[in-house]
Short mmCIF file of C-alpha atoms and ligand atoms in Angstrom, two decimals:
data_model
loop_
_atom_site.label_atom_id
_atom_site.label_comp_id
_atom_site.label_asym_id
_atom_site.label_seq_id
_atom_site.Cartn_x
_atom_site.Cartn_y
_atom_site.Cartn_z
CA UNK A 1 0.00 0.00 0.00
CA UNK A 2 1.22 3.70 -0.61
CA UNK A 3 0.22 6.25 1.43
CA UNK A 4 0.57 9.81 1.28
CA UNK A 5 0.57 13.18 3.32
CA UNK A 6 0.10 16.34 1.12
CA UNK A 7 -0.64 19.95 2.46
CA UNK A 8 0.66 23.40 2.08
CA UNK A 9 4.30 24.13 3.96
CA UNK A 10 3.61 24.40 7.28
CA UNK A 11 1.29 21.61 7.75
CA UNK A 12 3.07 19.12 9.75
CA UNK A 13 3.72 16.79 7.04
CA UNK A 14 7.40 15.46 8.15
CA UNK A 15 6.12 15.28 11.80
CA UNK A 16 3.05 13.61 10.79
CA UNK A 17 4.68 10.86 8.55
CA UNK A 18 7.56 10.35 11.00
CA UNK A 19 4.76 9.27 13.30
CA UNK A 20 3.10 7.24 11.31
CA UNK A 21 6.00 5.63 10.13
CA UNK A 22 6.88 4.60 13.32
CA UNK A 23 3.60 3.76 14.81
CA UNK A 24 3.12 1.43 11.68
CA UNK A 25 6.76 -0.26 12.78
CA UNK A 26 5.12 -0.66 16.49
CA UNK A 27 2.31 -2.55 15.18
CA UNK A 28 4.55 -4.56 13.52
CA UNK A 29 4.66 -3.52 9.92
CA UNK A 30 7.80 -2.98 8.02
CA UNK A 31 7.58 0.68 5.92
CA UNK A 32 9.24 2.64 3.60
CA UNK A 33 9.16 5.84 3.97
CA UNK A 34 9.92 8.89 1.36
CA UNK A 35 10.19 12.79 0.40
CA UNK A 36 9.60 14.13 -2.72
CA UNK A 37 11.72 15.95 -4.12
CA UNK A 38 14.27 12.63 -2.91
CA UNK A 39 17.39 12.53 -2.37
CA UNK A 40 18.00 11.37 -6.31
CA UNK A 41 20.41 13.78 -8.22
CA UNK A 42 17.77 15.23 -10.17
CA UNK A 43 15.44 15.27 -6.31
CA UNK A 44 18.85 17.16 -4.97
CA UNK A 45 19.24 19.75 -8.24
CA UNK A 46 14.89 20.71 -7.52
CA UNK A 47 16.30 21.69 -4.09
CA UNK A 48 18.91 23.48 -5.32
CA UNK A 49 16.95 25.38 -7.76
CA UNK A 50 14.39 26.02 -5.20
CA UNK A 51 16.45 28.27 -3.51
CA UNK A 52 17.11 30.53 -6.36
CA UNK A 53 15.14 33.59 -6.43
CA UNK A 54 13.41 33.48 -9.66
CA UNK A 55 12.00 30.42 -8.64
CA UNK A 56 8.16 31.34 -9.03
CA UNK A 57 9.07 32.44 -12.88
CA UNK A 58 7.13 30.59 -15.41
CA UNK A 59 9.12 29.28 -17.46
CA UNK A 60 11.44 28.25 -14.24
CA UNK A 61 8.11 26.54 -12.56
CA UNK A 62 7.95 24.82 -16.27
CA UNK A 63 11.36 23.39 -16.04
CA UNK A 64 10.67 22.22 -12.29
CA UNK A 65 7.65 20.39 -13.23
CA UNK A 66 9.36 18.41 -15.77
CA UNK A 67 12.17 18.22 -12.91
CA UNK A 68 9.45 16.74 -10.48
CA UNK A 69 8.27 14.20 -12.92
CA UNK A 70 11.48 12.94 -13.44
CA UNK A 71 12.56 12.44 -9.57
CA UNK A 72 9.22 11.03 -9.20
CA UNK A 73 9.61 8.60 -12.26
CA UNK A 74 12.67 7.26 -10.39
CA UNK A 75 11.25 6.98 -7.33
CA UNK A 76 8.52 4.85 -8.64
CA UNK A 77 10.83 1.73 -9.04
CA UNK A 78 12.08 2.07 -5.57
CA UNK A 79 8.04 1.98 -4.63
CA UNK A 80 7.53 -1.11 -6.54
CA UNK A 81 10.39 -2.83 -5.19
CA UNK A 82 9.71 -1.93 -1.77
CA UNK A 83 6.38 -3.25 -2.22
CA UNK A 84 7.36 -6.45 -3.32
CA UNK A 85 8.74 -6.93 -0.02
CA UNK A 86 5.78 -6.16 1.53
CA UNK A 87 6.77 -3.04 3.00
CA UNK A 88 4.09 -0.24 2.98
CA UNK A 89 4.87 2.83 1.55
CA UNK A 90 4.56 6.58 3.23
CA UNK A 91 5.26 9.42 1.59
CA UNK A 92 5.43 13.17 2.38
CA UNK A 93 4.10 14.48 -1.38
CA UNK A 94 3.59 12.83 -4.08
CA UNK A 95 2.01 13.67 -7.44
CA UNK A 96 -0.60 16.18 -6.56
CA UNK A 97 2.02 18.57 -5.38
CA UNK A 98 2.47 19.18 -8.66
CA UNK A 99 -0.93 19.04 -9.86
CA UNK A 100 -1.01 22.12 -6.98
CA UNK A 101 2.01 23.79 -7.13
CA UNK A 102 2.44 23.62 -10.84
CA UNK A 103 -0.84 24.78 -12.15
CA UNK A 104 -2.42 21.43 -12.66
CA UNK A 105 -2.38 21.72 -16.30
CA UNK A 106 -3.17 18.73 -19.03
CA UNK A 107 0.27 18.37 -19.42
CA UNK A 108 1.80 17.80 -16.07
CA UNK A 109 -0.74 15.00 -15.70
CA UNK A 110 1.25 13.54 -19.05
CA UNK A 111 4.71 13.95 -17.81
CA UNK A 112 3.38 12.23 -15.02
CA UNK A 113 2.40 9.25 -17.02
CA UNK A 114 4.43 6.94 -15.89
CA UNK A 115 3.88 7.89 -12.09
CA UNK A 116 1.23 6.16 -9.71
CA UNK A 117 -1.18 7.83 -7.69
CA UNK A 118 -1.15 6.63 -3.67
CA UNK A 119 -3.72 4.69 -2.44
CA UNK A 120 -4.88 6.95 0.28
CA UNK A 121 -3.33 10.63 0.45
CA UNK A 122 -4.70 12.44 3.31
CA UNK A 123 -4.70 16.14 3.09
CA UNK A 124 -3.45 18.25 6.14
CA UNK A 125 -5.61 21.03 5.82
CA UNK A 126 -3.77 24.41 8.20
CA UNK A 127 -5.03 27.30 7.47
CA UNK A 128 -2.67 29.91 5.80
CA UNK A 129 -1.91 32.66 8.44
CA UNK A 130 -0.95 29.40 11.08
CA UNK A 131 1.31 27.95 8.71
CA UNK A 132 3.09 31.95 8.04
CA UNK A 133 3.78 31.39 11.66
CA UNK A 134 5.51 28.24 11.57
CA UNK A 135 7.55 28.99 8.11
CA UNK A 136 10.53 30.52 8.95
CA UNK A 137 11.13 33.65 7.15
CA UNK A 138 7.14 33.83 5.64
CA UNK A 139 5.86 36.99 6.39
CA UNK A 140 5.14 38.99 3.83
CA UNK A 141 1.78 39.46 1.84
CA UNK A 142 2.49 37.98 -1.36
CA UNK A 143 3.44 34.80 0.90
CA UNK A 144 0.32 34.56 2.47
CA UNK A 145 -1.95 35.41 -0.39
CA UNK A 146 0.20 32.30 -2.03
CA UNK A 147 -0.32 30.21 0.99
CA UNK A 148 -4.09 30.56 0.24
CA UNK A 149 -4.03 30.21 -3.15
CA UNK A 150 -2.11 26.65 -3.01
CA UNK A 151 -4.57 25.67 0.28
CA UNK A 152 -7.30 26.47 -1.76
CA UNK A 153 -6.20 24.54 -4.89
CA UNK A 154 -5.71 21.64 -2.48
CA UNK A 155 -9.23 21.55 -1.34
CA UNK A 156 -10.61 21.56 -4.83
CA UNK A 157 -8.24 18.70 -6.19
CA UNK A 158 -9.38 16.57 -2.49
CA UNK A 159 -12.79 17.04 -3.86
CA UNK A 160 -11.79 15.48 -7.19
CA UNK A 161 -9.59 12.89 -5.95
CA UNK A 162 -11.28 11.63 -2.67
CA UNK A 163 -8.87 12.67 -0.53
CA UNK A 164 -9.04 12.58 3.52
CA UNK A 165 -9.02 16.04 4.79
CA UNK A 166 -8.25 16.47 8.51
CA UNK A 167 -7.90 19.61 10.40
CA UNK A 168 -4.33 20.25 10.74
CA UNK A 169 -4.62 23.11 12.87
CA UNK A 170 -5.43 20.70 16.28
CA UNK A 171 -2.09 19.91 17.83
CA UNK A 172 0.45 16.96 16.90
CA UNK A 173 -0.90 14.60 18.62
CA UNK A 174 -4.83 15.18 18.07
CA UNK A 175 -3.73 15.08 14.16
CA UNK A 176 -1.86 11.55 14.73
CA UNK A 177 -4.94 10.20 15.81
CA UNK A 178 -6.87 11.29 13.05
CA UNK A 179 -4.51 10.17 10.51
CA UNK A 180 -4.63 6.69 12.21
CA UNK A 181 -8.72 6.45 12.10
CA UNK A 182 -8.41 6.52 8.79
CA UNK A 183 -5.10 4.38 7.72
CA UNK A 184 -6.12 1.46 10.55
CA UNK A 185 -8.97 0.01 9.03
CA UNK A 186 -6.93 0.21 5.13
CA UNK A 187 -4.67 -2.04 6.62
CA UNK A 188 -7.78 -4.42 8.44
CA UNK A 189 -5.89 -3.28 11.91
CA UNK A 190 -8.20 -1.68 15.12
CA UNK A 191 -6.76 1.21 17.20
P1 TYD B 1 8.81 20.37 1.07
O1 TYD B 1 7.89 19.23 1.33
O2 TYD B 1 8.45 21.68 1.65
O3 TYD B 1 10.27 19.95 1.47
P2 TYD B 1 11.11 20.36 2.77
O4 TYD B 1 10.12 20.78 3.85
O5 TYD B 1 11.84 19.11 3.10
O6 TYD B 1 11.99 21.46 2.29
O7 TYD B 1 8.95 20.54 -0.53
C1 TYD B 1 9.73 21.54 -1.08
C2 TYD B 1 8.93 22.42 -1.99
O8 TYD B 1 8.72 21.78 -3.25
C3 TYD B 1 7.55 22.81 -1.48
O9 TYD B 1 7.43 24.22 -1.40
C4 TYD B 1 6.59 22.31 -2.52
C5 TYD B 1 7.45 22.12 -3.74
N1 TYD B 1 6.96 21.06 -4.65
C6 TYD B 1 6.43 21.44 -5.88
O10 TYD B 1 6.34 22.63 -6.19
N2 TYD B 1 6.03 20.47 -6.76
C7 TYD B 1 6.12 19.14 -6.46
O11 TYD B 1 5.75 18.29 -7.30
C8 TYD B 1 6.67 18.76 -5.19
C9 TYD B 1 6.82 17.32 -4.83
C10 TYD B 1 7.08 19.76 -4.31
#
């Protein structure tokens, strides 16, 4: 199974899927857990690029989509082999960040043919002027009118894609709990 966190930055996604990771382990599971952008070259040259300043360009954003699609083409092996195994799979992003973050056009759904949507993402819904308060150096306008334009955007694609929204603005452990009321009975386990 492959699992997913998405949400706008801020939400508590590398907290949340640490937990889960390792709650998963206590029951007994083995997982496999990832970040996208990875830790591939091409995951390691998005970061890079991230940083630059002209990063919210067009044609930039463009060239990062295709970038995305790439890391997340290579990932996908490393999915299907740990799934083989028998390991479940939890990710922090997947797919839909770009369907969010870059505009959700036709074609970024065709440069992500190749890539395979999870079978449950669960959408950490914050709301934007919490999540300026937990990203460091977030403070101006255009950052939160952004922050509500990609939370927004999420809520619309959960509608389309039956995603699990849960209120990320509760504390860590309230949104733990949530998250496993929904994975437990995926996986046929109680809680
Ligand atoms: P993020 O999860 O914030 O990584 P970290 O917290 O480890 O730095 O991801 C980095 C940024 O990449 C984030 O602002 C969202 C963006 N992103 C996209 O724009 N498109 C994508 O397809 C993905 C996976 C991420």
């Amino acid at each position: 199974m492959y699992m997913c966190l998405e949400g706008i930055d801020g939400s508590g996604k590398s907290t949340q899927t640490a937990l889960l990771e390792k709650w998963l382990q206590n029951c007994g599971l083995q997982v496999f857990r990832i970040f996208e952008p990875t830790d591939s070259k091409v995951g390691l040259l998005i970061r890079e690029m991230l940083q630059d300043p002209g990063a919210t360009d067009e044609n930039f954003q463009r060239t990062l989509a295709l970038l995305f699609a790439a890391d997340r083409t290579i990932l996908m092996e490393k999915i299907a082999h740990a799934e083989s195994e028998g390991q479940i799979v939890v990710s922090d992003r997947c797919f839909y960040s770009s369907m969010v973050y870059q505009d959700g056009a036709e074609w970024i759904g065709e440069i992500n043919r190749f890539v395979r949507k999870p079978d449950v993402t669960l959408l950490l819904d914050l709301d934007p002027e919490t999540a300026m308060t937990r990203c460091e150096g977030s403070d101006s306008f255009e950052d939160l009118n952004f922050l509500m334009r990609t939370r927004s955007r999420y809520l619309e694609l959960a509608e389309k894609e039956g995603f699990f929204i849960l209120n990320a603005n509760n504390g860590i452990n309230k949104v733990h709990e949530d998250i496993k009321r929904v994975i437990a009975p995926k996986l046929g386990m109680c809680i």
